[in-house]
Structures are given as C-alpha cells and as structure tokens.
CSV table of C-alpha atoms in Angstrom, one decimal:
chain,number,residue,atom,x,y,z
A,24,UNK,CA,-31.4,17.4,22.6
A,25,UNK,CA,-34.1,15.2,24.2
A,26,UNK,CA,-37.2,15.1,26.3
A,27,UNK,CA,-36.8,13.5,30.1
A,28,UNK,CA,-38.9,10.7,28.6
A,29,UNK,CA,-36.6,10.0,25.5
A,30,UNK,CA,-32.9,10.8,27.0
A,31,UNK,CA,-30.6,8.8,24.2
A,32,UNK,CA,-29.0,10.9,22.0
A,33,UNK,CA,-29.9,10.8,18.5
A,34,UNK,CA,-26.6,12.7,17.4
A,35,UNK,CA,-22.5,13.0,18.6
A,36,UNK,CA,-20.0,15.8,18.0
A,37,UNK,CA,-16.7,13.8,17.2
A,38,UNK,CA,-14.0,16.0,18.6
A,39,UNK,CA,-11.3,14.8,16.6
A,40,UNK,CA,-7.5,14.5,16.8
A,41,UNK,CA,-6.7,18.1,18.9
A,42,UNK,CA,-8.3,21.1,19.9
A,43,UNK,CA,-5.9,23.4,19.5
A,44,UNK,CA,-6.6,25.8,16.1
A,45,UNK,CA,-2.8,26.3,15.0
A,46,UNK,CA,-2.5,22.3,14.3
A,47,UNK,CA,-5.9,22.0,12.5
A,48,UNK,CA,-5.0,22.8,9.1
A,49,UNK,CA,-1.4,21.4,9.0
A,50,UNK,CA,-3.0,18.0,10.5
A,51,UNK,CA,-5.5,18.3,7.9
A,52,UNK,CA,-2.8,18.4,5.1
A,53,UNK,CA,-0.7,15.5,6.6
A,54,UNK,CA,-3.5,12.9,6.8
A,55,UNK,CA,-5.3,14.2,3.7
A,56,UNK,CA,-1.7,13.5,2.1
A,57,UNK,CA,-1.0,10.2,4.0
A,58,UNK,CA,-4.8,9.1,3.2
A,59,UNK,CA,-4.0,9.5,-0.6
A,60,UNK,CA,-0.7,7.7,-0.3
A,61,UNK,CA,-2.7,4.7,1.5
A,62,UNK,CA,-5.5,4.5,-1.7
A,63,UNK,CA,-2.6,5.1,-4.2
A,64,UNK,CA,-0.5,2.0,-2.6
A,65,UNK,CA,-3.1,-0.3,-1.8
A,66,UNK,CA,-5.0,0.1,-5.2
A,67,UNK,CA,-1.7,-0.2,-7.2
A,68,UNK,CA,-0.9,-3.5,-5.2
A,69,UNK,CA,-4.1,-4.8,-5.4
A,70,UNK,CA,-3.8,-4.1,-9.7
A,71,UNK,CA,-0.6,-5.6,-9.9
A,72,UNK,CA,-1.4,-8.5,-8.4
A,73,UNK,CA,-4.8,-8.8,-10.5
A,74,UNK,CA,-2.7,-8.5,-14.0
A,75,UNK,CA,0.7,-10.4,-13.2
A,76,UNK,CA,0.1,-14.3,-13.3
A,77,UNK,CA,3.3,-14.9,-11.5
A,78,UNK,CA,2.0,-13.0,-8.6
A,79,UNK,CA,-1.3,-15.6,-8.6
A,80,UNK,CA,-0.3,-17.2,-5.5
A,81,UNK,CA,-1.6,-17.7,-2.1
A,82,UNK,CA,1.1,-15.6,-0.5
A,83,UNK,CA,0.0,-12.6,-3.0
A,84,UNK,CA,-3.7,-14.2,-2.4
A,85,UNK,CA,-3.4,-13.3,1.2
A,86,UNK,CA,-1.7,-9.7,0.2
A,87,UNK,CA,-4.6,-9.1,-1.9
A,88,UNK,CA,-7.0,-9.4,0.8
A,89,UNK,CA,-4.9,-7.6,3.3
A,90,UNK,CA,-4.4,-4.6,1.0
A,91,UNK,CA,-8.9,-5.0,0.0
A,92,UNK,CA,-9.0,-4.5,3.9
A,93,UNK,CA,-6.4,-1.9,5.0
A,94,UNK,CA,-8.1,0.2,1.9
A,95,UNK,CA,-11.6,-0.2,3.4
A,96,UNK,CA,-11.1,0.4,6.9
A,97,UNK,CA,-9.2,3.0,6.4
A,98,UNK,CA,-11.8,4.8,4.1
A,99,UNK,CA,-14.1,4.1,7.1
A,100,UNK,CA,-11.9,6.2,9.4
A,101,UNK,CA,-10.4,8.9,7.4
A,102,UNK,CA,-12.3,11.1,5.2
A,103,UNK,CA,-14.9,11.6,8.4
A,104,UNK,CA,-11.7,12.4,10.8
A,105,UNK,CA,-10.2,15.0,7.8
A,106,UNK,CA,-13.7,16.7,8.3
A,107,UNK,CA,-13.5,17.8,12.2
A,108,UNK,CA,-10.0,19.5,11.6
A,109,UNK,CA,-12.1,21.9,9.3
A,110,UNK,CA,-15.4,22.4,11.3
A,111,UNK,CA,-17.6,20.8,14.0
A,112,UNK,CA,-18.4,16.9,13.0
A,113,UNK,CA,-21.4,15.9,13.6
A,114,UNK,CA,-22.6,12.2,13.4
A,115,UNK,CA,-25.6,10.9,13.6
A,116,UNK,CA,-26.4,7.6,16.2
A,117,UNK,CA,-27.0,5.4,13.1
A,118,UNK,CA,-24.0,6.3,11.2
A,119,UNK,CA,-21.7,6.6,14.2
A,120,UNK,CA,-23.4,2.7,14.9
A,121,UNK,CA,-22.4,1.9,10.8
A,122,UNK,CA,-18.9,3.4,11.2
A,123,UNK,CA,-18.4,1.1,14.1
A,124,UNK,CA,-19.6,-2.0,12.5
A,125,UNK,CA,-17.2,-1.6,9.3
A,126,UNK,CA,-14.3,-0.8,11.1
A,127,UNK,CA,-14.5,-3.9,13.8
A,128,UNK,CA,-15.5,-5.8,10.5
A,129,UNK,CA,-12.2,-5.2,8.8
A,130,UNK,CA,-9.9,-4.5,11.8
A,131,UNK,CA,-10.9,-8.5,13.1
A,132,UNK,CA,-10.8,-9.4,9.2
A,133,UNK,CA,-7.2,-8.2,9.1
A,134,UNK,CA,-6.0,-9.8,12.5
A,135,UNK,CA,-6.9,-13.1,10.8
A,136,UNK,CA,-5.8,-12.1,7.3
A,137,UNK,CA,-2.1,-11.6,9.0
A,138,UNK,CA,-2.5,-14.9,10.9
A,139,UNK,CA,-3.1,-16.9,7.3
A,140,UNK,CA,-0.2,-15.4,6.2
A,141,UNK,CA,1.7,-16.8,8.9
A,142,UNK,CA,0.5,-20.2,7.9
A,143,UNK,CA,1.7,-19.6,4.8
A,144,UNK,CA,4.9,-18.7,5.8
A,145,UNK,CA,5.1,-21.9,7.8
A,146,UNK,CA,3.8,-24.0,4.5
A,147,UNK,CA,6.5,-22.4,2.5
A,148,UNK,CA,9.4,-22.9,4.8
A,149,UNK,CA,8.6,-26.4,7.1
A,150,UNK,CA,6.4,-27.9,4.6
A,151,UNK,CA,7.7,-27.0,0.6
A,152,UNK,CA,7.4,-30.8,-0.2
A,153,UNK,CA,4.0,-30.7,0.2
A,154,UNK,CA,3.3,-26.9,-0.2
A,155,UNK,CA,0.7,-26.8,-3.2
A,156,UNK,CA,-1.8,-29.2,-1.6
A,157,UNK,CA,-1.3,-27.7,2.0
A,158,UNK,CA,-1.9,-24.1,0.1
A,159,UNK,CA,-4.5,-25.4,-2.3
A,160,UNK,CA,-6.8,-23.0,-3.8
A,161,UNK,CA,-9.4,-24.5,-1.5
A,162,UNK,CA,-7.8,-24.1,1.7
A,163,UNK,CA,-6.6,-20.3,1.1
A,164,UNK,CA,-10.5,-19.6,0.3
A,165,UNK,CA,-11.3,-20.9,3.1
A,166,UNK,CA,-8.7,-19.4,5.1
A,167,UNK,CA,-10.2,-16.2,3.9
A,168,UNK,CA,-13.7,-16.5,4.0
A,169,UNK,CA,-12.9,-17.9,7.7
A,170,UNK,CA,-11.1,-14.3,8.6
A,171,UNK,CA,-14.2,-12.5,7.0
A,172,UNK,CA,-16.7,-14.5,9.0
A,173,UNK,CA,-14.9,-13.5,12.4
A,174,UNK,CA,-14.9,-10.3,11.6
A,175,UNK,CA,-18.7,-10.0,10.6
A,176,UNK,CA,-19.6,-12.4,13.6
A,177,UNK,CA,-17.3,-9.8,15.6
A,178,UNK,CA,-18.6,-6.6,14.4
A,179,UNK,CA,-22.1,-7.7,14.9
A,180,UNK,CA,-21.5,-8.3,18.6
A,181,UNK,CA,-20.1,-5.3,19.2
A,182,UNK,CA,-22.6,-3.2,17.1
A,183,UNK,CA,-25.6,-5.1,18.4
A,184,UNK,CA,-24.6,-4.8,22.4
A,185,UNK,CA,-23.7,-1.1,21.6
A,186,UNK,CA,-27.2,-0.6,20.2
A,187,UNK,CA,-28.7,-1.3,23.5
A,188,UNK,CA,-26.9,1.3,25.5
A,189,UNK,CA,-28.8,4.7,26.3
A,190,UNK,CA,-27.0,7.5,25.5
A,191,UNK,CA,-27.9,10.3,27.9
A,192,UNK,CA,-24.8,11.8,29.6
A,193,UNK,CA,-23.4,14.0,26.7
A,194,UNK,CA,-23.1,13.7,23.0
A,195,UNK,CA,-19.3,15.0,22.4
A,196,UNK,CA,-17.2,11.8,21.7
A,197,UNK,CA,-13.7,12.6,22.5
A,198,UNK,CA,-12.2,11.1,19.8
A,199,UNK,CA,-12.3,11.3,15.5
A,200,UNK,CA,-14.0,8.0,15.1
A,201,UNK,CA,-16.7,6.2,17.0
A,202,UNK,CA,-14.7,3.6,18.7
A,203,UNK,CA,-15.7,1.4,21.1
A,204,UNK,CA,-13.7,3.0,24.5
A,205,UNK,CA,-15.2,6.8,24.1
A,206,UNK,CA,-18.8,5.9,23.5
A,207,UNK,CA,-18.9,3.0,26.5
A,208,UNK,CA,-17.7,6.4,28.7
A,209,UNK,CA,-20.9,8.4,27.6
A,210,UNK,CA,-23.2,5.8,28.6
A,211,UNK,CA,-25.9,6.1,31.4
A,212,UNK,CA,-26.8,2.4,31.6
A,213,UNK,CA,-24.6,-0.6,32.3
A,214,UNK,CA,-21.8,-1.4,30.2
A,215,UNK,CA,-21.3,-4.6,31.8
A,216,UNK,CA,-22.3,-6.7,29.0
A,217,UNK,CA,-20.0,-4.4,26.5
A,218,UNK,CA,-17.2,-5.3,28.6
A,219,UNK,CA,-17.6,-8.3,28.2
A,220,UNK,CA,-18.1,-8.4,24.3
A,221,UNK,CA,-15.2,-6.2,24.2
A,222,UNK,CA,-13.1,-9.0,26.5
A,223,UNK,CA,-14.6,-12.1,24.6
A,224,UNK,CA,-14.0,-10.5,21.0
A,225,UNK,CA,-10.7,-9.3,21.5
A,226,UNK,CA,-9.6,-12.0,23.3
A,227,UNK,CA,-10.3,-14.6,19.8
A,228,UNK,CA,-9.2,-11.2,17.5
A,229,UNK,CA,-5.7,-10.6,18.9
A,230,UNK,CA,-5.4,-13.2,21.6
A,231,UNK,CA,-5.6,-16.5,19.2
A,232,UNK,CA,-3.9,-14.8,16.4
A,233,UNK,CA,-1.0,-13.8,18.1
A,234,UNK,CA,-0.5,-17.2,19.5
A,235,UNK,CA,-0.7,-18.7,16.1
A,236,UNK,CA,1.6,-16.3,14.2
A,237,UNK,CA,4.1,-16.8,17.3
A,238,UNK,CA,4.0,-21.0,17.1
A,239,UNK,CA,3.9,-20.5,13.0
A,240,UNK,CA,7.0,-18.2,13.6
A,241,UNK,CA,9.0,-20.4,16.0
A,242,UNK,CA,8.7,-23.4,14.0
A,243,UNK,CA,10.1,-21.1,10.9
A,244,UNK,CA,12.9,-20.2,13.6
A,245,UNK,CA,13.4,-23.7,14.1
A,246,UNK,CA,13.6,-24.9,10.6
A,247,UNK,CA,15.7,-21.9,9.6
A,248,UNK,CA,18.4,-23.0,12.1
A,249,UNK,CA,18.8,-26.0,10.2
A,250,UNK,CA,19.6,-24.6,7.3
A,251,UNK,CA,23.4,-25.2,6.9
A,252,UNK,CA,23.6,-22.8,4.0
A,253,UNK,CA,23.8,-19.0,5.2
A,254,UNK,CA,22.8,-18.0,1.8
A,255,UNK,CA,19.2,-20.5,2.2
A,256,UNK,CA,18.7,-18.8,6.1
A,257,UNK,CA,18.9,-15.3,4.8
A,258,UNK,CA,16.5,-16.2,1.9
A,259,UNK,CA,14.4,-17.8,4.1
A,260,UNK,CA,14.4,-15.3,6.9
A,261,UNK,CA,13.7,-12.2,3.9
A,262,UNK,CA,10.3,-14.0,3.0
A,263,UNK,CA,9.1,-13.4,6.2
A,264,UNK,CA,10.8,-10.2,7.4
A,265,UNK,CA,7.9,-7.9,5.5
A,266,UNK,CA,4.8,-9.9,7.4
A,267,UNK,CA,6.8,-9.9,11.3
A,268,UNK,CA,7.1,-6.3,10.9
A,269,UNK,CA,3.3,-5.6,9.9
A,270,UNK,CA,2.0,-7.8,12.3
A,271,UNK,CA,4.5,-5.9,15.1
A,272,UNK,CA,3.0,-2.7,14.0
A,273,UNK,CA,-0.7,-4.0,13.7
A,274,UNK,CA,-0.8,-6.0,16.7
A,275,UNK,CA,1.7,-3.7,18.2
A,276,UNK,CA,-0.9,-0.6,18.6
A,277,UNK,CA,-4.2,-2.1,18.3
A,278,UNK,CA,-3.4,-3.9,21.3
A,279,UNK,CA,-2.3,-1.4,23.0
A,280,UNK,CA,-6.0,0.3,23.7
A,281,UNK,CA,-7.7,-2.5,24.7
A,282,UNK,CA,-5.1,-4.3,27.3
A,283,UNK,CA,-3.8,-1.3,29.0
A,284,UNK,CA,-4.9,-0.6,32.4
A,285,UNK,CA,-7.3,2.6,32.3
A,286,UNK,CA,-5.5,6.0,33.7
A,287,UNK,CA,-6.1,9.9,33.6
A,288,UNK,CA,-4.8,11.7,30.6
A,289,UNK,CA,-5.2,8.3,28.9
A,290,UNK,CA,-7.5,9.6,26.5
A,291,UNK,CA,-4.7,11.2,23.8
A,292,UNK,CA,-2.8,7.8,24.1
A,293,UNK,CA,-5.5,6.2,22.7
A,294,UNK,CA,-6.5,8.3,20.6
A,295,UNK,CA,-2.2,8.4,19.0
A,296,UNK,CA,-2.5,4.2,19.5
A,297,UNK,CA,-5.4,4.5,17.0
A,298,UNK,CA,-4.4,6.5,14.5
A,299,UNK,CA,-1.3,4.6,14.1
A,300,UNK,CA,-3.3,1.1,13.8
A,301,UNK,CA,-6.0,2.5,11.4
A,302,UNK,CA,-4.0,5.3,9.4
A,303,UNK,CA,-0.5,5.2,9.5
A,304,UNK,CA,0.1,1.3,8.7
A,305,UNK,CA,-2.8,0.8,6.3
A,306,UNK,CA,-0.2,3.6,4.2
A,307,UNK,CA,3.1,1.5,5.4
A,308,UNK,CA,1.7,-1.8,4.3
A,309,UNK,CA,2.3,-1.7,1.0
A,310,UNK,CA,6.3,-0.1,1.2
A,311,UNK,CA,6.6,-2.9,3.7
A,312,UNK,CA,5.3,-5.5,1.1
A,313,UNK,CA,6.5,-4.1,-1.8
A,314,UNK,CA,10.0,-2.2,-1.5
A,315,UNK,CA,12.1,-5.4,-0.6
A,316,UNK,CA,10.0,-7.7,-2.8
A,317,UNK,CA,11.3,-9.0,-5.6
A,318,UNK,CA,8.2,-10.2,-7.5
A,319,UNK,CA,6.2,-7.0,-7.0
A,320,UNK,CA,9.4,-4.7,-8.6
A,321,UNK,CA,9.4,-7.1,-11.3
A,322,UNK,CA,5.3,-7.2,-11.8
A,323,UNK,CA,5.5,-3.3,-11.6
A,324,UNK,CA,8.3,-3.0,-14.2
A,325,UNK,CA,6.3,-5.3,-16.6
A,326,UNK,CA,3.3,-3.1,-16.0
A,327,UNK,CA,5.2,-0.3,-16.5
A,328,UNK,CA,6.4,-1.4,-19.6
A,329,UNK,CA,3.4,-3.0,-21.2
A,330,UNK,CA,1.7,0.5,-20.5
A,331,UNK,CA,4.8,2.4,-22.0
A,332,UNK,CA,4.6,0.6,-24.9
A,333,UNK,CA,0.6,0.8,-25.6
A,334,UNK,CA,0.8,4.4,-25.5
C-alpha cells in the first residue's frame, strides 16, 4: 500500500451499508428503486415549477432550489453506495476528498435553503401587507445565493482540514460514503483541528438554522392564534405543515451524528442516521411538498393536459 517513508493511503475500501451476503442484493434493489423515485420526483418538481407561471413565486423559488439540492447530493451518495452491495468499492483519496466536498456543499446548502423557507413562511403569515417587497425578487436571490455560499465556504473547510490528515492506520472506511466521522477514525495524526471545523461548521449549519426556523415558527404560532376564524388557522397552519415536517426529518437525523455522544456499536447508528438524511428524505421531499399541495396538483394536471393534447 505504501513505503514507511510515504504512509498516507492513496486509496479506501468503502464497506458499505452491511456485510452480511443475503441482504446485498435485496438492499441493492430497494435503494436502486428509492434512488430512481428521488430523480423522478425532484426532476418532475423542478419541471413543473419551470413551465407553470403561477408556481413563479418565492415559496416555489425556494422549492426549486431545495429539490436542485436534494437531487445533487443525493446523486453524490447513491450510485457509489449501490456499487459496494455488488462488489468491493474502491475509492480513490481524491475522489473520496470530491465526494466529501459536494455532499457538505449541498447538505449546508439545504440547511439554509429550509431556513429561507421559514422566512417565507413568516413573510406570508405575519407580514402579507407587505409581503411582495419583503419577498422581492432581490431578497430571495440573495437568500439563495447566501445558503450556497455557506455551503461552499463550509465544504471547503472541511475538505481543506481533511486534506491535511495522513492516512496511515487502514484504508477500509466503515461506512458507504466518505463522511467526515469514519475517515477522522483512520487517521494517524491529530484530528484536533477537524474537530474543531466539524464543531464551528455545524454549529452555524444546524445550530443557527434551527434557531431561526424555531423564532420564524413561533411567531407563525403566535399570529395563528389570532386568527378568530378556524377556517383562516387551519389554512394558515396547512402552508406550513409540508416545510415543519421536512425540516423535522432533515434536521431530525443529520443532527443526530454529529451531537450524540460517541459509544461502541455506534458505528451502524450512524451509518442508519445517514442514510435517512441523504437517501430516504431527498425521495420524501417532494410527496411532502407536493401530495397536500394545491398549486402543484393543479400545475401537474395542466401539464398533464397540455401534453395530452399535443400528442
């Protein structure tokens, strides 16, 4: 693998999801189909939204972007895990270091994709007087170009302070994905500073989001409850039912790896945490967004139609 004067790995075996030879292939099926589902819902959203006018506004801005980044990040992941549940996956230390820099760069991107939302929400509830100028073109661009700076200025740190680290004390990642956890572990020199990028990053990532999307969401609460028709609170309350249950699922698991308290046998937890984060809700997303949504069923039966009718 190396010479005693040149130690760092220059290649990792990616262990994957389980070890055990009766799950491979029906795991292989069940995230080949799930990884399908996710392209198929996220690309039809994303159309839709690109040929309905009524759907050109900045809460279906925001969606747009969400679905761009649940699309990408999770053809970062995916087609590499599918591989290891058919033969050994080997990655090399400069794609491994690539993998890691797109998926920090649209996991952060997505933490502060949810939080504009949540602003929205607030806009559109506590503010509608004075909702088009607070929700200007101007300000949801730079909302968004905002969430995709922290996440590049984020996926830098980590991928640059991972680049220094020597990799000498085995090459078998035990995970599907190079994440940041499993490859500190196979380090021979000091993690310290790691740690610390790991602490400072997720800290403004989940930390600051989550404390905006809760104030954004009690003020909602508030206003709601002074809404004397039951009627206007349940219409207000089903705007923003869809985005409190994908940021509970988002922030629920990703959150889950990097607060806990390290433990034996902690390894498959992770691994489970992750693949619901990076997997399963990039597929939920848009059933979450869509199925109770009035203005997407209405866009897709227009679509629908206008196709129909071509052919």
């Amino acid at each position: 693998m190396a010479s005693s004067n040149d130690s760092s790995v220059k290649e990792f075996i990616l262990l994957g999801l389980t070890q055990r030879p009766e799950l491979q292939l029906p795991l292989f099926f069940l995230f080949l189909g799930i990884y399908v589902v996710s392209m198929v819902g996220n690309l039809g959203l994303i159309v839709l939204i690109v040929l309905n006018r009524h759907l050109h506004t900045p809460m279906y801005y925001f969606l747009f972007n969400l679905s761009f980044t649940d699309l990408c990040y999770s053809s970062v992941i995916t087609p590499k895990m599918l591989v290891s549940f058919v033969k050994q996956n080997v990655i090399s230390h400069a794609e491994c270091m690539t993998q890691l820099f797109f998926f920090a760069f649209f996991v952060i991107s997505e933490c502060f994709i949810l939080t504009s939302m949540a602003y929205d929400r607030y806009a559109a509830i506590c503010k509608p007087l004075i909702y088009q100028i607070t929700m200007s073109h101007q300000v949801c661009f730079v909302l968004m170009m905002s969430g995709y700076i922290m996440g590049f200025l984020g996926a830098i740190a980590h991928t640059v302070s991972m680049l220094r680290l020597t990799f000498c004390d085995g090459s078998i990642i035990n995970h599907y994905m190079c994440d940041i956890p499993p490859l500190l572990k196979l380090s021979c020199t000091s993690t310290a500073i790691n740690e610390l990028v790991v602490f400072i990053v997720v800290g403004v990532s989940v930390i600051v989001p989550s404390l905006t999307i809760f104030i954004s969401y009690t003020l909602i609460l508030s206003n709601i409850l002074c809404i004397h028709s039951a009627k206007g609170r349940s219409k207000a309350l089903s705007t923003c039912s869809s985005h409190m249950i994908a940021v509970s699922l988002f922030f629920g698991s990703s959150s889950f790896i990097y607060f806990k308290s390290s433990s034996v046998g902690s390894v498959d937890q992770d691994k489970i945490s992750t693949v619901f984060y990076t997997i399963v809700v990039p597929m939920m997303n848009p059933f979450i967004y869509s199925l109770r949504n009035k203005d997407v069923k209405i866009a897709l039966n227009k679509t629908l139609k206008k196709r129909c009718s071509v052919s």
